[in-house]
């Protein structure tokens, strides 16, 4: 276990060690306890079972099984600080592990929030959306390929009535012991409308990653590298129809993104344009990848998608039978540049979601992908379903 995770776990253990019976209030679901000093301890989890069937060419193997088995805990004192430890037992990987402080408590004015720990780098709106809140079962192909994921570092966020600003610096390895190097990132968004059911969010984000080489246990040196690739609409296959392969040696990677969210009552749209510019050493030509997607959603039962802190969350059902949503997304990804033939992929995803309660969600997706690489074309089709419980 990484040192940061141990430190964060010690925070939880010291707080959770308070006798449960001493809590002034206990909530049965989600499991939550509030103590006399207003410190709140809660368990959190996300469990999803998927099934996918394939058609078209290539004929991929049908599959089913657990997609997510996430479990963790949060501790917070409202308006002062909060912390989280979260782990996916299915992929055996750490998710969010951090402590965050609210400046207003310490300085009597809102100077933003400071987060220290293991978190998502904020370039790629769909990538930083919670895994429990995805309108579609899987990330769009350009997010899969270009989004950096989580890194260990420090992040500052300031949210105002009509704007959002984020700055972050990340270094060392991730909590799996991979991806050594440093990253610097910034994100800004203009939110002229930010009311329930009436949102307009326009944003820009950028980062620079300086990957480092590493030495294995045998003393073999490996160059800094990058590899961009994407699955065809489901994580229940290991197939990647587009893949740059290793681009080592890499000097640095610049990622940029434009993002937008529009919500008007039960109808919403979301889109992104993403680009990765990879500078290579040893006289190798630089490489550029580009992609984007646009998605639309309609809640037939009248609810609105929830918007908070620069991102979206699941709608809250207004009826006893839950909320029903129809959605569609088109995405495109280009990994061909110069002598690198990573391929090009575009796909359509059509989805239906049933939010039975705030904690139970059923999803169905139909994906039609089209990928061309090295002159060969692939056109797989996927029908997939998910049953999800989260709290």
Coordinates of C-alpha atoms in Angstrom, one line a residue:
X1 CA 0.0 0.0 0.0
X2 CA 1.3 3.4 -0.9
X3 CA 2.4 5.9 1.9
X4 CA -0.3 8.4 0.9
X5 CA -3.0 5.8 1.2
X6 CA -1.7 4.7 4.6
X7 CA -1.8 8.3 5.8
X8 CA -5.3 8.8 4.6
X9 CA -6.5 5.5 6.1
X10 CA -5.1 6.6 9.4
X11 CA -7.3 9.7 9.3
X12 CA -10.3 7.5 8.8
X13 CA -9.3 5.0 11.5
X14 CA -8.8 7.7 14.1
X15 CA -12.2 9.2 13.4
X16 CA -14.1 5.9 12.9
X17 CA -12.6 4.7 16.2
X18 CA -15.0 6.9 18.0
X19 CA -17.7 4.7 19.5
X20 CA -20.6 4.4 17.0
X21 CA -23.0 4.6 19.9
X22 CA -21.7 8.1 20.7
X23 CA -23.1 9.4 17.4
X24 CA -25.9 11.8 17.8
X25 CA -27.6 10.6 14.6
X26 CA -27.3 7.5 12.4
X27 CA -28.7 7.1 9.0
X28 CA -29.4 3.5 7.8
X29 CA -29.0 4.2 4.1
X30 CA -26.6 5.3 2.9
X31 CA -24.6 4.1 6.0
X32 CA -23.8 7.4 7.8
X33 CA -23.0 8.6 11.3
X34 CA -22.9 12.1 12.7
X35 CA -21.0 12.8 16.0
X36 CA -21.5 15.5 18.6
X37 CA -18.8 17.8 17.0
X38 CA -20.7 17.6 13.7
X39 CA -18.1 15.3 12.1
X40 CA -19.8 12.9 9.7
X41 CA -18.6 9.5 8.7
X42 CA -20.1 7.7 5.8
X43 CA -19.6 4.5 3.8
X44 CA -19.6 4.8 0.0
X45 CA -19.8 2.2 -2.8
X46 CA -20.6 1.5 -6.4
X47 CA -21.3 -1.9 -7.7
X48 CA -22.1 -2.6 -11.4
X49 CA -22.8 -5.9 -13.2
X50 CA -22.5 -5.8 -17.0
X51 CA -23.4 -8.1 -19.9
X52 CA -22.3 -7.4 -23.5
X53 CA -23.2 -9.2 -26.7
X54 CA -21.3 -8.5 -30.0
X55 CA -22.2 -8.6 -33.7
X56 CA -20.5 -7.3 -36.9
X57 CA -16.8 -7.6 -37.7
X58 CA -14.6 -8.6 -36.0
X59 CA -16.9 -11.0 -34.0
X60 CA -15.8 -10.3 -30.5
X61 CA -16.6 -12.7 -27.7
X62 CA -19.7 -12.1 -25.6
X63 CA -19.0 -11.5 -22.0
X64 CA -20.6 -10.7 -18.7
X65 CA -19.5 -10.0 -15.1
X66 CA -18.8 -7.4 -12.5
X67 CA -17.6 -4.1 -14.1
X68 CA -17.1 -2.2 -10.9
X69 CA -16.7 -3.2 -7.2
X70 CA -15.9 0.1 -5.6
X71 CA -16.0 0.6 -1.8
X72 CA -14.7 3.3 0.5
X73 CA -15.5 5.8 3.2
X74 CA -15.7 9.6 3.7
X75 CA -15.2 11.8 6.7
X76 CA -16.2 15.4 6.7
X77 CA -16.9 18.4 8.9
X78 CA -19.1 20.6 6.9
X79 CA -17.5 23.9 5.9
X80 CA -14.1 22.9 7.3
X81 CA -12.6 19.8 5.7
X82 CA -13.4 16.4 4.1
X83 CA -11.5 13.3 3.2
X84 CA -12.0 10.1 1.2
X85 CA -10.5 6.7 0.7
X86 CA -12.0 4.7 -2.3
X87 CA -10.8 1.5 -3.9
X88 CA -12.1 -0.6 -6.8
X89 CA -11.8 -4.3 -5.8
X90 CA -12.7 -5.4 -9.3
X91 CA -9.8 -3.6 -11.2
X92 CA -7.6 -3.8 -8.0
X93 CA -6.9 -0.1 -8.3
X94 CA -7.0 2.9 -6.0
X95 CA -9.6 5.6 -6.8
X96 CA -9.9 8.9 -4.9
X97 CA -7.7 9.2 -1.8
X98 CA -7.5 12.7 -0.5
X99 CA -8.0 15.3 2.2
X100 CA -9.6 18.7 1.2
X101 CA -9.7 21.9 3.2
X102 CA -12.2 24.8 2.9
X103 CA -10.4 28.2 3.0
X104 CA -13.5 30.1 4.3
X105 CA -13.2 28.4 7.7
X106 CA -9.5 29.4 8.1
X107 CA -9.5 32.9 6.5
X108 CA -13.1 34.1 7.0
X109 CA -13.4 34.5 3.2
X110 CA -13.8 32.1 0.3
X111 CA -10.4 31.6 -1.3
X112 CA -11.3 28.2 -2.7
X113 CA -10.7 24.7 -1.5
X114 CA -7.3 22.9 -1.4
X115 CA -7.2 19.2 -2.0
X116 CA -4.1 17.0 -1.3
X117 CA -3.9 13.4 -2.3
X118 CA -4.7 11.1 -5.2
X119 CA -7.3 12.6 -7.7
X120 CA -8.4 13.0 -11.3
X121 CA -6.4 15.4 -13.5
X122 CA -9.1 17.9 -14.7
X123 CA -8.6 17.7 -18.5
X124 CA -11.5 15.7 -19.9
X125 CA -15.0 16.5 -18.5
X126 CA -16.5 13.1 -19.1
X127 CA -13.3 11.5 -17.5
X128 CA -13.7 13.5 -14.3
X129 CA -17.4 12.7 -14.0
X130 CA -18.1 10.2 -11.2
X131 CA -18.3 6.5 -12.4
X132 CA -21.7 6.3 -10.8
X133 CA -23.1 9.2 -12.8
X134 CA -22.3 8.3 -16.4
X135 CA -25.2 8.8 -18.8
X136 CA -23.5 6.1 -20.9
X137 CA -22.0 2.8 -19.7
X138 CA -18.5 3.6 -21.0
X139 CA -16.4 6.7 -21.7
X140 CA -16.3 8.1 -25.2
X141 CA -13.3 6.9 -27.3
X142 CA -11.4 10.2 -27.2
X143 CA -11.7 10.3 -23.4
X144 CA -10.4 6.8 -23.2
X145 CA -7.4 7.6 -25.3
X146 CA -6.5 11.1 -24.2
X147 CA -7.7 11.5 -20.6
X148 CA -4.8 11.2 -18.2
X149 CA -6.6 9.6 -15.2
X150 CA -5.6 10.0 -11.6
X151 CA -2.3 11.3 -10.2
X152 CA -0.9 12.2 -6.8
X153 CA -0.6 16.0 -6.0
X154 CA -2.2 19.2 -4.9
X155 CA -5.2 20.9 -6.4
X156 CA -6.9 24.3 -5.8
X157 CA -10.5 24.9 -6.8
X158 CA -12.4 28.2 -6.6
X159 CA -16.1 28.2 -7.5
X160 CA -18.0 31.4 -7.9
X161 CA -21.5 32.3 -9.1
X162 CA -20.5 32.5 -12.8
X163 CA -17.1 30.9 -12.9
X164 CA -15.0 28.0 -11.9
X165 CA -11.2 27.8 -11.6
X166 CA -8.8 24.9 -11.0
X167 CA -5.1 24.6 -10.7
X168 CA -3.1 21.4 -9.9
X169 CA 0.4 20.1 -9.7
X170 CA 1.0 16.3 -9.5
X171 CA 4.2 14.4 -9.2
X172 CA 5.8 11.0 -8.5
X173 CA 4.1 7.7 -9.2
X174 CA 0.4 6.9 -9.0
X175 CA -0.9 4.7 -6.1
X176 CA -0.4 1.6 -8.3
X177 CA 3.3 2.5 -8.6
X178 CA 3.0 3.4 -12.3
X179 CA 3.3 6.6 -14.4
X180 CA 6.3 8.3 -12.9
X181 CA 6.7 12.0 -13.8
X182 CA 5.1 15.4 -13.2
X183 CA 2.0 17.1 -14.5
X184 CA 0.7 20.6 -14.2
X185 CA -3.0 21.3 -15.1
X186 CA -5.5 24.2 -15.2
X187 CA -9.2 24.4 -15.9
X188 CA -11.6 27.3 -16.2
X189 CA -15.3 27.5 -16.8
X190 CA -17.8 30.2 -17.4
X191 CA -21.3 29.5 -16.0
X192 CA -23.6 32.3 -16.8
X193 CA -26.6 30.1 -15.9
X194 CA -26.3 27.8 -12.9
X195 CA -29.8 27.1 -11.5
X196 CA -31.6 23.7 -11.1
X197 CA -32.7 22.7 -14.5
X198 CA -31.2 25.7 -16.2
X199 CA -27.4 25.4 -16.8
X200 CA -24.9 26.7 -19.3
X201 CA -21.3 25.7 -18.7
X202 CA -18.4 26.6 -21.2
X203 CA -14.9 25.5 -20.2
X204 CA -11.3 25.1 -21.3
X205 CA -8.7 22.9 -19.7
X206 CA -5.0 22.2 -20.4
X207 CA -2.1 20.2 -18.9
X208 CA 1.5 19.4 -19.4
X209 CA 2.8 16.0 -18.4
X210 CA 6.6 15.3 -18.1
X211 CA 6.8 11.5 -18.0
X212 CA 10.0 9.9 -16.6
X213 CA 11.7 6.7 -17.4
X214 CA 12.1 4.0 -14.9
X215 CA 14.4 1.0 -14.0
X216 CA 13.0 -2.4 -13.3
X217 CA 14.2 -4.9 -10.7
X218 CA 16.9 -6.3 -13.1
X219 CA 18.4 -2.8 -13.6
X220 CA 17.0 -2.5 -17.1
X221 CA 16.3 1.2 -18.0
X222 CA 13.0 2.1 -19.8
X223 CA 12.5 5.4 -21.7
X224 CA 9.5 7.7 -20.9
X225 CA 6.6 6.5 -23.0
X226 CA 3.0 7.2 -24.0
X227 CA 0.4 5.0 -25.6
X228 CA -3.0 6.1 -26.8
X229 CA -5.8 3.6 -27.5
X230 CA -9.5 2.9 -27.0
X231 CA -11.9 0.1 -26.7
X232 CA -15.0 -0.2 -29.0
X233 CA -17.7 0.9 -26.5
X234 CA -17.4 -1.6 -23.7
X235 CA -14.8 -2.7 -21.1
X236 CA -15.9 -6.3 -21.3
X237 CA -13.5 -6.8 -24.2
X238 CA -9.7 -6.3 -24.3
X239 CA -9.9 -5.5 -28.0
X240 CA -8.6 -2.1 -29.1
X241 CA -9.4 -1.3 -32.7
X242 CA -7.2 1.9 -32.6
X243 CA -3.8 1.9 -30.8
X244 CA -0.7 4.0 -31.3
X245 CA 1.6 1.4 -29.7
X246 CA 4.5 2.7 -27.6
X247 CA 5.6 6.2 -28.6
X248 CA 8.9 6.2 -26.6
X249 CA 11.0 8.1 -26.0
X250 CA 8.7 10.9 -24.9
X251 CA 9.8 14.4 -23.8
X252 CA 6.4 15.8 -22.7
X253 CA 2.7 15.5 -23.4
X254 CA 0.4 18.6 -23.7
X255 CA -3.4 18.0 -23.4
X256 CA -6.0 20.5 -24.2
X257 CA -9.8 20.4 -24.0
X258 CA -12.9 22.5 -24.7
X259 CA -16.0 21.5 -22.9
X260 CA -19.7 22.4 -22.8
X261 CA -22.8 21.5 -20.8
X262 CA -26.3 22.8 -21.5
X263 CA -29.3 21.8 -19.4
X264 CA -32.9 23.1 -19.9
X265 CA -35.5 21.2 -17.9
X266 CA -35.5 17.5 -19.0
X267 CA -33.3 18.1 -22.1
X268 CA -29.5 18.5 -22.0
X269 CA -26.5 18.4 -24.2
X270 CA -22.8 17.9 -23.5
X271 CA -19.7 17.9 -25.7
X272 CA -15.9 18.1 -25.7
X273 CA -13.0 18.6 -28.1
X274 CA -9.7 17.0 -27.0
X275 CA -6.2 17.1 -28.3
X276 CA -2.9 15.5 -27.2
X277 CA 0.4 16.8 -28.5
X278 CA 3.3 14.4 -27.8
X279 CA 6.9 15.7 -28.1
X280 CA 9.4 12.9 -28.7
X281 CA 13.2 12.6 -28.4
X282 CA 15.9 11.0 -30.4
X283 CA 14.9 12.8 -33.6
X284 CA 11.5 11.2 -33.8
X285 CA 8.6 13.2 -35.2
X286 CA 6.1 14.7 -32.7
X287 CA 2.7 13.1 -32.6
X288 CA -0.8 14.7 -32.4
X289 CA -4.1 13.0 -31.5
X290 CA -7.5 14.6 -31.8
X291 CA -11.0 13.7 -30.9
X292 CA -14.4 14.8 -29.6
X293 CA -17.9 13.8 -28.9
X294 CA -21.4 15.4 -28.6
X295 CA -24.2 13.8 -26.5
X296 CA -27.8 14.6 -25.9
X297 CA -30.2 13.4 -23.1
X298 CA -34.0 13.6 -22.6
X299 CA -35.6 12.6 -19.3
X300 CA -39.0 11.4 -20.3
X301 CA -40.3 11.7 -16.7
X302 CA -39.5 15.4 -16.4
X303 CA -36.5 15.5 -14.1
X304 CA -33.3 17.4 -14.9
X305 CA -29.7 16.3 -14.8
X306 CA -28.0 17.6 -11.7
X307 CA -25.2 20.1 -12.1
X308 CA -22.7 20.8 -9.2
X309 CA -19.1 22.0 -8.9
X310 CA -18.5 22.0 -12.6
X311 CA -19.8 18.6 -13.4
X312 CA -23.0 16.5 -13.7
X313 CA -24.6 13.9 -11.5
X314 CA -27.5 11.5 -11.8
X315 CA -31.0 13.0 -11.8
X316 CA -33.1 12.5 -8.7
X317 CA -36.3 10.6 -9.4
X318 CA -39.5 12.7 -8.8
X319 CA -41.9 9.7 -8.9
X320 CA -42.2 6.4 -7.1
X321 CA -41.5 4.5 -10.3
X322 CA -38.2 6.3 -10.9
X323 CA -36.8 8.4 -13.7
X324 CA -36.5 7.3 -17.3
X325 CA -33.9 8.8 -19.7
X326 CA -33.1 8.4 -23.4
X327 CA -29.6 9.4 -24.7
X328 CA -27.4 9.4 -27.8
X329 CA -23.7 10.2 -28.3
X330 CA -21.5 10.5 -31.4
X331 CA -17.7 10.4 -30.9
X332 CA -14.7 10.5 -33.1
X333 CA -11.0 9.8 -32.5
X334 CA -8.0 10.2 -34.8
X335 CA -4.7 8.4 -33.9
X336 CA -3.1 8.7 -37.3
X337 CA -0.3 11.2 -37.6
X338 CA 2.8 10.9 -39.8
X339 CA 4.4 7.5 -39.6
X340 CA 2.2 6.5 -36.6
X341 CA -0.8 4.6 -37.8
X342 CA -2.8 4.3 -34.7
X343 CA -6.1 4.3 -36.6
X344 CA -9.3 6.3 -36.7
X345 CA -12.6 5.4 -35.0
X346 CA -16.0 6.9 -34.8
X347 CA -19.0 5.5 -33.1
X348 CA -22.7 6.0 -32.2
X349 CA -24.0 5.1 -28.8
X350 CA -27.8 5.0 -28.0
X351 CA -28.8 4.5 -24.4
X352 CA -31.8 4.1 -22.1
X353 CA -31.5 4.6 -18.3
X354 CA -33.9 3.8 -15.6
X355 CA -33.1 5.4 -12.2
X356 CA -35.4 3.3 -10.0
X357 CA -34.2 5.1 -6.8
X358 CA -31.4 7.5 -6.0
X359 CA -29.3 4.4 -5.4
X360 CA -30.4 1.9 -8.1
X361 CA -29.8 2.4 -11.8
X362 CA -30.4 0.2 -14.9
X363 CA -28.8 1.0 -18.2
X364 CA -28.9 -0.4 -21.7
X365 CA -26.6 0.7 -24.6
X366 CA -26.4 0.0 -28.3
X367 CA -23.0 0.9 -29.8
X368 CA -22.1 0.9 -33.5
X369 CA -18.4 1.5 -34.0
X370 CA -16.4 2.0 -37.2
X371 CA -12.6 1.9 -37.1
X372 CA -9.9 1.9 -39.8
X373 CA -6.3 1.1 -39.1
X374 CA -3.5 0.2 -41.6
X375 CA -6.1 -0.1 -44.3
X376 CA -8.3 -2.6 -42.5
X377 CA -11.8 -1.6 -41.4
X378 CA -13.7 -3.0 -38.4
X379 CA -17.4 -2.5 -37.7
X380 CA -18.4 -4.2 -34.4
X381 CA -21.9 -3.7 -32.9
X382 CA -22.5 -4.1 -29.1
X383 CA -25.6 -4.5 -27.1
X384 CA -24.9 -4.1 -23.4
X385 CA -26.8 -3.8 -20.2
X386 CA -25.9 -2.8 -16.6
X387 CA -27.4 -3.2 -13.2
X388 CA -25.9 -0.7 -10.7
X389 CA -26.2 0.0 -7.0
X390 CA -24.4 2.9 -5.5
X391 CA -24.5 5.0 -2.3

